[in-house]
C-alpha positions as MATLAB code, in Angstrom:
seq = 'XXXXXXXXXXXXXXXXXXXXXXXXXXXXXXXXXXXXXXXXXXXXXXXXXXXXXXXXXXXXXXXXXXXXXXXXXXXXXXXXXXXXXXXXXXXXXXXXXXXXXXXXXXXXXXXXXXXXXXXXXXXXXXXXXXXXXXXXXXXXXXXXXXXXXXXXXXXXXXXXXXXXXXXXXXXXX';
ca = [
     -35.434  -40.264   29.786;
     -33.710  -39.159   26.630;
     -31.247  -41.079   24.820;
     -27.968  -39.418   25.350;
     -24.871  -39.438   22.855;
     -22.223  -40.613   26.188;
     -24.978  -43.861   26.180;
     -24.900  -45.202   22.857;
     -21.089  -44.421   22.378;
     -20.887  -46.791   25.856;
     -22.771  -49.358   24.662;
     -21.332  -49.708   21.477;
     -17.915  -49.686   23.036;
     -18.867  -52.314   25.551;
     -19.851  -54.488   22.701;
     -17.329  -53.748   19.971;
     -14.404  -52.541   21.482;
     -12.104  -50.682   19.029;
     -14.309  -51.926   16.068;
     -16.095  -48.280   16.697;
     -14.506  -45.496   16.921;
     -14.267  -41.674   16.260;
     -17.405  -40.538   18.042;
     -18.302  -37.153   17.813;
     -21.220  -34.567   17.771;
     -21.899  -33.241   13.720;
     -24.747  -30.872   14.207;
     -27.764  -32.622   15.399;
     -26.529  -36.183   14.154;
     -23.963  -38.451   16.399;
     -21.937  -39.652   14.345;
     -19.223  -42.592   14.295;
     -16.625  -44.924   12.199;
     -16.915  -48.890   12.274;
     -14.683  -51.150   11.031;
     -16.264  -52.531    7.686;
     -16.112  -55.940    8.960;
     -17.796  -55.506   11.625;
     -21.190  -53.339   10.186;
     -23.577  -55.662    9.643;
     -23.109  -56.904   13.257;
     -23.430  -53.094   14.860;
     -26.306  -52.354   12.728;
     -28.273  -55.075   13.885;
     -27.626  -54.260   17.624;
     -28.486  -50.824   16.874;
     -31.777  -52.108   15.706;
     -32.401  -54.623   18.252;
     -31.265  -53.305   21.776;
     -34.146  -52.647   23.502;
     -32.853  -48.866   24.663;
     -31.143  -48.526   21.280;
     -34.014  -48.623   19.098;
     -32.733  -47.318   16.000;
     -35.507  -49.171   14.002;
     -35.382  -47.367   10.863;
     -32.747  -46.899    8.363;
     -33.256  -43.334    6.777;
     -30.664  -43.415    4.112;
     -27.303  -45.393    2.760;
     -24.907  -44.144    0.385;
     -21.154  -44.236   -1.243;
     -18.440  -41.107   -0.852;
     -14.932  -41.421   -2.656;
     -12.449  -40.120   -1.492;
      -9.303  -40.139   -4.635;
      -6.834  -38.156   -2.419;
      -6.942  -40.489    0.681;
      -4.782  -43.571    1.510;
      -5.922  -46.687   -0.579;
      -7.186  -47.862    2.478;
      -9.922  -45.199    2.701;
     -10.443  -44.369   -0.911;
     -14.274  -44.973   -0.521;
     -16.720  -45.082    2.185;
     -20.425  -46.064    3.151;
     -22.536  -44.116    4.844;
     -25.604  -45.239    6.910;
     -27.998  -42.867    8.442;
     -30.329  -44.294   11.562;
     -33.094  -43.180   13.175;
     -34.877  -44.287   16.496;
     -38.527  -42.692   15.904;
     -39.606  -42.963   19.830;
     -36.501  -40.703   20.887;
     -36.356  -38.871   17.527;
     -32.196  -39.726   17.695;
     -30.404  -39.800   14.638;
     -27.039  -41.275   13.964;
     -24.341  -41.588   11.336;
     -22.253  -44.590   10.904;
     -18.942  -44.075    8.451;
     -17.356  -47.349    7.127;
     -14.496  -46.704    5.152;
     -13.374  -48.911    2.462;
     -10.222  -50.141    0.480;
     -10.234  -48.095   -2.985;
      -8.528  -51.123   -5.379;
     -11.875  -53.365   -3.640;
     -14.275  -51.617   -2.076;
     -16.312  -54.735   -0.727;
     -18.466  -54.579    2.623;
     -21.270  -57.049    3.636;
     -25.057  -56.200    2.682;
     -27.096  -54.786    5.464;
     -30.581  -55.727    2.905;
     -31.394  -58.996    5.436;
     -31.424  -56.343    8.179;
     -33.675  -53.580    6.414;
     -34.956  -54.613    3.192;
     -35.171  -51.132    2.316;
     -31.193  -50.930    1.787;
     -31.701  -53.084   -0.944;
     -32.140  -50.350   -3.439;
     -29.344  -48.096   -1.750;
     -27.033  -50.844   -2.299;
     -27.517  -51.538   -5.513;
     -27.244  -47.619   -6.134;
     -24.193  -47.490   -4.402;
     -23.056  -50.299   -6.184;
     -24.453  -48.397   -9.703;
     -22.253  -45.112   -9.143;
     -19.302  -45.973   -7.019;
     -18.490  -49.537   -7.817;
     -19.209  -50.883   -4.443;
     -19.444  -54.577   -3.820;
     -22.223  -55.442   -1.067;
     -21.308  -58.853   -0.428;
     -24.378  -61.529    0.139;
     -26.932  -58.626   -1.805;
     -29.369  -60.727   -3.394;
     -29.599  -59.251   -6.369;
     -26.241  -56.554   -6.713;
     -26.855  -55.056  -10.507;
     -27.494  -51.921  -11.764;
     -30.184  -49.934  -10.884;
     -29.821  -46.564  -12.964;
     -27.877  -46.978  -15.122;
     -27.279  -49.113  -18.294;
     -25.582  -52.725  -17.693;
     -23.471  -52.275  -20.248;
     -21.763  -49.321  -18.382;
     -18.659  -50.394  -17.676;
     -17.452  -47.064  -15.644;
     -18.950  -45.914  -11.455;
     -20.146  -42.263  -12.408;
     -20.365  -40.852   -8.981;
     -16.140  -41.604   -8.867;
     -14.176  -38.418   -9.044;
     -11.906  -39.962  -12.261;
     -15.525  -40.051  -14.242;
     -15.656  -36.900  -16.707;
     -18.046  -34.349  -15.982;
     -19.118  -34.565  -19.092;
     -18.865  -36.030  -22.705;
     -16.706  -34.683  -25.179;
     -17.977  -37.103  -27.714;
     -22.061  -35.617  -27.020;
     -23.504  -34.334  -30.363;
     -26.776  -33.328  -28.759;
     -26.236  -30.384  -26.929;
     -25.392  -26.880  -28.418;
     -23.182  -25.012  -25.482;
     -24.894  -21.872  -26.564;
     -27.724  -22.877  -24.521;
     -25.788  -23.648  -21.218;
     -24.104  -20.297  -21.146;
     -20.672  -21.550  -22.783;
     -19.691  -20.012  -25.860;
     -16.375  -19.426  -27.455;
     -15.393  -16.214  -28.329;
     -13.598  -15.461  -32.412;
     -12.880  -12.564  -31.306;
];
């Protein structure tokens, strides 16, 4: 028997209550919010209920969101997969934008470890309990999140780079 949307959404909410929320049908992923205090503790009974099954975590990353309420300013995004159904699923935390802070999924799948820590690189985000929450791509003396929409595209201060060759020139005319 397939895994139907109406039966994770049921379980979940039999579990968690209000902590998820916002369910809803985005293409060929189900997706849903959770309450940023409570991921770590729906991830791991995604993983481990035996219909569940969502036993592999395909991808984690940061969104920011400038124009939103500061209590929503950023979110984390984790994308699931349970392999014997072929079921994929979104989970949306959002997160406070003066301290985005959620706790570290990397003791549930070690592979989040680096997605953390790239999160962390480009949008400032604190995984709290990561074992080892530093830079991954950029230098550690970087003091700025360049995936945050206040970053400059670019920098006016580059010497490098001849605009000619990127299509932008000024006109004297």
């Amino acid at each position: 028997m397939a895994l139907e949307n109406t039966a994770i959404q049921d379980k979940l909410v039999a579990t968690f209550g209000d902590a998820v929320h916002n369910f809803q049908q985005e293409r060929d992923i189900f997706s849903f919010e959770v309450k940023p205090e409570q991921n770590t503790a729906v991830i791991l009974f995604l993983k481990n209920d035996p219909e569940l099954r969502f036993h592999f975590l395909t991808d984690l990353c940061g969104i920011h969101y400038p124009d939103s309420d500061v209590d929503e300013q950023f979110a984390v995004v984790y994308h699931m997969h349970n392999w014997y159904e072929n079921k994929r699923i979104k989970i949306k935390a959002f997160l406070n934008g003066e301290k985005p802070e959620i706790k570290t999924i990397s003791n549930i799948f070690l592979s989040s470890n680096w997605m953390e820590r790239e999160t962390f690189d480009f949008y400032g985000v604190d995984f709290i309990g990561h074992p080892q929450l530093k830079r991954i791509l950029n230098m550690d003396e970087m003091i700025s999140h360049p995936m945050r929409k206040e970053f400059p595209m670019e920098d006016g201060g580059r010497t490098d780079k001849d605009d000619r060759f990127f299509g932008r020139t000024i006109d004297n005319c």
